[in-house]
mmCIF file of C-alpha atoms in Angstrom:
data_model
loop_
_atom_site.group_PDB
_atom_site.id
_atom_site.type_symbol
_atom_site.label_atom_id
_atom_site.label_comp_id
_atom_site.label_asym_id
_atom_site.label_seq_id
_atom_site.Cartn_x
_atom_site.Cartn_y
_atom_site.Cartn_z
ATOM 1 C CA MET A 10 30.659 8.444 21.174
ATOM 2 C CA SER A 11 31.872 5.552 19.171
ATOM 3 C CA GLU A 12 29.532 3.338 17.044
ATOM 4 C CA ILE A 13 28.482 0.216 17.979
ATOM 5 C CA ALA A 14 27.280 -0.942 14.465
ATOM 6 C CA ARG A 15 27.058 0.129 10.791
ATOM 7 C CA MET A 16 24.094 -0.232 8.965
ATOM 8 C CA TYR A 17 24.005 -2.588 6.084
ATOM 9 C CA GLY A 18 20.309 -2.286 5.032
ATOM 10 C CA VAL A 19 16.545 -2.529 5.295
ATOM 11 C CA VAL A 20 14.726 -5.877 4.712
ATOM 12 C CA LEU A 21 11.095 -5.713 3.585
ATOM 13 C CA ASP A 22 9.041 -9.221 4.563
ATOM 14 C CA CYS A 23 6.748 -9.813 1.356
ATOM 15 C CA PRO A 24 4.869 -12.811 -0.117
ATOM 16 C CA ASP A 25 6.704 -12.652 -3.374
ATOM 17 C CA PRO A 26 10.589 -11.364 -3.111
ATOM 18 C CA GLN A 27 11.389 -11.514 -6.753
ATOM 19 C CA ALA A 28 8.478 -9.239 -7.687
ATOM 20 C CA LEU A 29 9.019 -6.680 -4.999
ATOM 21 C CA ALA A 30 12.907 -6.667 -5.737
ATOM 22 C CA ALA A 31 11.845 -5.795 -9.290
ATOM 23 C CA PHE A 32 9.493 -3.324 -8.222
ATOM 24 C CA TYR A 33 12.089 -1.572 -5.882
ATOM 25 C CA SER A 34 14.860 -2.014 -8.624
ATOM 26 C CA ALA A 35 13.039 -0.125 -11.203
ATOM 27 C CA VAL A 36 11.803 2.508 -8.870
ATOM 28 C CA LEU A 37 15.514 3.111 -7.705
ATOM 29 C CA GLY A 38 17.574 2.321 -10.460
ATOM 30 C CA TRP A 39 19.251 -0.382 -8.237
ATOM 31 C CA LYS A 40 20.418 -4.040 -9.490
ATOM 32 C CA VAL A 41 19.998 -7.071 -7.956
ATOM 33 C CA VAL A 42 23.076 -8.527 -6.426
ATOM 34 C CA ASP A 43 21.348 -11.293 -4.302
ATOM 35 C CA ASP A 44 18.551 -13.386 -5.597
ATOM 36 C CA ARG A 45 17.558 -16.765 -3.927
ATOM 37 C CA PRO A 46 14.032 -18.123 -3.915
ATOM 38 C CA ASP A 47 13.303 -16.641 -0.306
ATOM 39 C CA TRP A 48 15.401 -13.701 -0.501
ATOM 40 C CA VAL A 49 16.426 -10.850 -2.932
ATOM 41 C CA SER A 50 18.917 -7.742 -2.425
ATOM 42 C CA ILE A 51 19.309 -4.841 -4.636
ATOM 43 C CA ASP A 52 22.164 -2.475 -4.354
ATOM 44 C CA GLY A 53 22.504 1.272 -5.687
ATOM 45 C CA GLY A 54 26.410 1.072 -5.168
ATOM 46 C CA GLY A 55 26.366 2.881 -1.863
ATOM 47 C CA ASP A 56 26.317 1.867 1.686
ATOM 48 C CA TYR A 57 23.277 0.376 1.856
ATOM 49 C CA LYS A 58 21.283 -2.628 0.142
ATOM 50 C CA LEU A 59 17.360 -3.183 0.479
ATOM 51 C CA SER A 60 16.085 -6.539 0.660
ATOM 52 C CA PHE A 61 12.998 -8.368 0.585
ATOM 53 C CA GLN A 62 12.236 -11.646 2.165
ATOM 54 C CA ARG A 63 9.718 -14.365 1.746
ATOM 55 C CA ALA A 64 7.158 -14.275 4.596
ATOM 56 C CA GLU A 65 4.351 -16.979 4.107
ATOM 57 C CA ASP A 66 2.245 -15.255 6.673
ATOM 58 C CA PHE A 67 2.673 -11.942 5.197
ATOM 59 C CA ARG A 68 -0.401 -9.309 5.706
ATOM 60 C CA ALA A 69 -0.158 -6.095 4.291
ATOM 61 C CA PRO A 70 -0.041 -3.097 6.860
ATOM 62 C CA VAL A 71 -2.944 -1.136 7.040
ATOM 63 C CA TRP A 72 -2.411 2.565 7.261
ATOM 64 C CA PRO A 73 -3.173 4.872 9.157
ATOM 65 C CA SER A 74 -5.455 2.222 11.035
ATOM 66 C CA SER A 75 -3.897 0.646 13.663
ATOM 67 C CA ASP A 76 -5.510 -2.676 13.140
ATOM 68 C CA HIS A 77 -2.271 -3.873 11.520
ATOM 69 C CA PRO A 78 -0.055 -1.041 11.087
ATOM 70 C CA GLN A 79 3.194 -0.263 9.460
ATOM 71 C CA GLN A 80 6.131 -0.822 11.513
ATOM 72 C CA MET A 81 8.243 1.438 8.922
ATOM 73 C CA HIS A 82 8.294 2.819 5.331
ATOM 74 C CA LEU A 83 10.577 4.131 3.043
ATOM 75 C CA ASP A 84 11.146 7.979 1.827
ATOM 76 C CA LEU A 85 12.038 8.236 -1.361
ATOM 77 C CA VAL A 86 13.066 11.972 -2.608
ATOM 78 C CA VAL A 87 12.404 12.863 -6.395
ATOM 79 C CA ASP A 88 12.483 15.762 -8.453
ATOM 80 C CA ASP A 89 9.399 15.419 -10.081
ATOM 81 C CA ARG A 90 6.802 14.444 -7.478
ATOM 82 C CA GLU A 91 3.837 14.214 -10.151
ATOM 83 C CA LYS A 92 5.996 12.637 -12.786
ATOM 84 C CA SER A 93 7.572 9.894 -10.270
ATOM 85 C CA GLY A 94 4.059 9.009 -9.270
ATOM 86 C CA ALA A 95 2.773 8.534 -12.555
ATOM 87 C CA GLN A 96 6.131 6.331 -13.314
ATOM 88 C CA VAL A 97 5.334 4.359 -9.985
ATOM 89 C CA VAL A 98 1.850 3.951 -10.558
ATOM 90 C CA ALA A 99 2.615 2.177 -13.877
ATOM 91 C CA LEU A 100 5.097 0.029 -11.967
ATOM 92 C CA GLY A 101 2.273 -1.684 -9.762
ATOM 93 C CA ALA A 102 2.127 1.285 -6.737
ATOM 94 C CA VAL A 103 -1.153 2.423 -5.497
ATOM 95 C CA GLU A 104 -1.518 6.022 -4.337
ATOM 96 C CA HIS A 105 -2.928 6.027 -1.106
ATOM 97 C CA SER A 106 -6.392 7.869 -0.393
ATOM 98 C CA HIS A 107 -4.686 9.044 2.803
ATOM 99 C CA GLN A 108 -2.375 12.243 2.023
ATOM 100 C CA PRO A 109 -1.621 13.669 5.659
ATOM 101 C CA GLY A 110 1.540 16.219 4.208
ATOM 102 C CA ARG A 111 2.318 19.012 1.424
ATOM 103 C CA ASP A 112 5.628 18.086 0.708
ATOM 104 C CA PHE A 113 5.148 14.067 0.214
ATOM 105 C CA THR A 114 2.636 11.787 -1.376
ATOM 106 C CA VAL A 115 1.895 8.350 -0.455
ATOM 107 C CA TYR A 116 1.670 5.176 -2.099
ATOM 108 C CA LEU A 117 1.403 1.569 -1.459
ATOM 109 C CA ASP A 118 3.924 -0.892 -3.296
ATOM 110 C CA PRO A 119 2.937 -4.106 -4.738
ATOM 111 C CA ALA A 120 2.507 -5.684 -1.496
ATOM 112 C CA GLY A 121 0.848 -3.292 0.340
ATOM 113 C CA HIS A 122 3.847 -1.260 2.228
ATOM 114 C CA PRO A 123 3.294 2.750 2.634
ATOM 115 C CA PHE A 124 6.312 4.325 0.961
ATOM 116 C CA CYS A 125 6.796 8.309 0.203
ATOM 117 C CA LEU A 126 7.733 10.174 -2.841
ATOM 118 C CA CYS A 127 8.907 13.468 -1.014
ATOM 119 C CA ASP A 128 10.058 16.768 -2.565
ATOM 120 C CA ASP A 129 13.769 17.155 -2.671
#
């Protein structure tokens, strides 16, 4: 089967694109490649970009509740989950109280999006 399209990147809605881009740039070691008032993209030199767009009416997802459910989350592979967890918390993440698995830890980024640090 031939492709219809190619993946360009993932875009997260948020109230402050610069702040969330700074967080993920520090977590992933990626560089800001596009910085506008309502849009920021970071790139690690690979095939995909991670972008952040301002959403004036942004409401953080409430997970695992269905009141305002997450629509997606990022799974990030790490070598040392405990060390990496302390680092993302120092950058502004919060460890979630609900931990449904043994080989990953769920955090909330500064805008409230869930993301996972996963064993390699």
